mmCIF file of C-alpha atoms in Angstrom:
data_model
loop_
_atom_site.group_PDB
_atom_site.id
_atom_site.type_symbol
_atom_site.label_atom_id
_atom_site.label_comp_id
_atom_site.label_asym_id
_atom_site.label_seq_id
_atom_site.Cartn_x
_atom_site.Cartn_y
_atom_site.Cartn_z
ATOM 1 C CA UNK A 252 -140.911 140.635 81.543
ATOM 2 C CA UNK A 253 -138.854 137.572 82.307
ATOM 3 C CA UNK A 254 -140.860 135.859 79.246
ATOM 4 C CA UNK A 255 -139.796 138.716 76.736
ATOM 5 C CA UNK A 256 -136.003 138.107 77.741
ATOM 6 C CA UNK A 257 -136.363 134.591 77.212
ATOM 7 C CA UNK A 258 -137.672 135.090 73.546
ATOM 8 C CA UNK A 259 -135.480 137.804 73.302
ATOM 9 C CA UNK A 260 -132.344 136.242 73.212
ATOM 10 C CA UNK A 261 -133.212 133.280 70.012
ATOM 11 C CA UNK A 262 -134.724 135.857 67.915
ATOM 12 C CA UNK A 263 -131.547 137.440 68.211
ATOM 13 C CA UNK A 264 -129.132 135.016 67.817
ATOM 14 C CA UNK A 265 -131.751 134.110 64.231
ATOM 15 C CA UNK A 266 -131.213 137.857 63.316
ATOM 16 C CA UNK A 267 -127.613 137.291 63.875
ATOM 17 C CA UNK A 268 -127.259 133.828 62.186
ATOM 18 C CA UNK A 269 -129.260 135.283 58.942
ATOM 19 C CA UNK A 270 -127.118 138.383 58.739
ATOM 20 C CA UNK A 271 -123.913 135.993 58.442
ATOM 21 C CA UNK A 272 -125.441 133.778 55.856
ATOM 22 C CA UNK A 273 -126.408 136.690 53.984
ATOM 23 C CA UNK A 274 -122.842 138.161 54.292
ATOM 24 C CA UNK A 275 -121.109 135.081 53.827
ATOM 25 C CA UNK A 276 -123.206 134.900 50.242
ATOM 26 C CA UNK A 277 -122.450 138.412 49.538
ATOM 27 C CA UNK A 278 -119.001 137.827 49.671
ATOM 28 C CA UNK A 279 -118.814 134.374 47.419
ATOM 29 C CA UNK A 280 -121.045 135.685 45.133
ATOM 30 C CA UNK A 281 -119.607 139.154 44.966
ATOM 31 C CA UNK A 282 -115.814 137.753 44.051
ATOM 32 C CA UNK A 283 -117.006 136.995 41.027
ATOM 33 C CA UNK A 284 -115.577 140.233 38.712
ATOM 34 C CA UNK A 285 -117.337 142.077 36.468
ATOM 35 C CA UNK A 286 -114.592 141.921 33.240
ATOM 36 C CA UNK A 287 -115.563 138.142 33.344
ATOM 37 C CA UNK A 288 -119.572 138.529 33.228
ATOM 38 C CA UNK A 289 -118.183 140.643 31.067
ATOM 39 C CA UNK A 290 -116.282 138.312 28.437
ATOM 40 C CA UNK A 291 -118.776 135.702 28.711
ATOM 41 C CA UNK A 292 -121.265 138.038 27.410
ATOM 42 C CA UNK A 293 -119.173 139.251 24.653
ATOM 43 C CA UNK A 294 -118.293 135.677 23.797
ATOM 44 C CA UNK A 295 -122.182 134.102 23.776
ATOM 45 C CA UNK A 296 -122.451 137.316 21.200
ATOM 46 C CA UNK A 297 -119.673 136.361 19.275
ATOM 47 C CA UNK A 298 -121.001 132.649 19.124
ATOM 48 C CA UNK A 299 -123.911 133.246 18.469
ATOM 49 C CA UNK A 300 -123.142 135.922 15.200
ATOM 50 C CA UNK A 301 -120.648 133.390 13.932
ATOM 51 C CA UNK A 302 -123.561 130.487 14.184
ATOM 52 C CA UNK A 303 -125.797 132.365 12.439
ATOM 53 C CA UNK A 304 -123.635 133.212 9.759
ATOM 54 C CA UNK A 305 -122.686 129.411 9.807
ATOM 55 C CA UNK A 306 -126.334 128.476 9.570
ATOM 56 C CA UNK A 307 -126.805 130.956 6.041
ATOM 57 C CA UNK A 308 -123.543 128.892 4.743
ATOM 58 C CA UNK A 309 -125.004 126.378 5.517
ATOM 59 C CA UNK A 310 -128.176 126.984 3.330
ATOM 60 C CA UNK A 311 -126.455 128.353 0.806
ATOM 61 C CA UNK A 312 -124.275 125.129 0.588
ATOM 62 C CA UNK A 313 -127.296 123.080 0.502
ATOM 63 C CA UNK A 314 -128.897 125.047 -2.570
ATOM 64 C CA UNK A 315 -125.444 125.118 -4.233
ATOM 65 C CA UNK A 316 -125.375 121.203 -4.071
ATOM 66 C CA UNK A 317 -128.841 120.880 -5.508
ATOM 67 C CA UNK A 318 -127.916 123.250 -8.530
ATOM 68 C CA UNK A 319 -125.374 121.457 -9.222
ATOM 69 C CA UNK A 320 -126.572 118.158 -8.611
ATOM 70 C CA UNK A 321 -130.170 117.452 -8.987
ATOM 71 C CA UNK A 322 -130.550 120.375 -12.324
ATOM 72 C CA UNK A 323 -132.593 119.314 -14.850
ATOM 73 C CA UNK A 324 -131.209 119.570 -18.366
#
């Protein structure tokens, strides 16, 4: 009996220790708001549309520039 107490009490204070961590993460983790996962997700689509319409530009620049200057007469 006396050995059970004596185990007792540090796999308590473990359970209690983990619990904070865990809480402690839950609550700097969990300040973060949702309208700013939000925006940044709206924003990498954004970026990323206007880059790909960049890229076609782009492309179309390039064949533009040969036309105009490697055409053979």
């Amino acid at each position: 009996m006396n050995l059970r107490k004596k185990i007792r009490k540090p796999w308590i204070k473990l359970i209690r220790i983990r619990r904070d961590l865990i809480g402690n993460a839950i609550d700097m983790f969990g300040g973060l708001r949702r309208a700013e996962h939000i925006f940044m997700v709206l924003a990498a689509i954004l970026i990323g549309i206007l880059g790909a319409f960049g890229a076609i530009g782009f492309r179309y620049l390039i064949k533009a520039s040969q036309e105009i200057f490697f055409r053979t007469w």
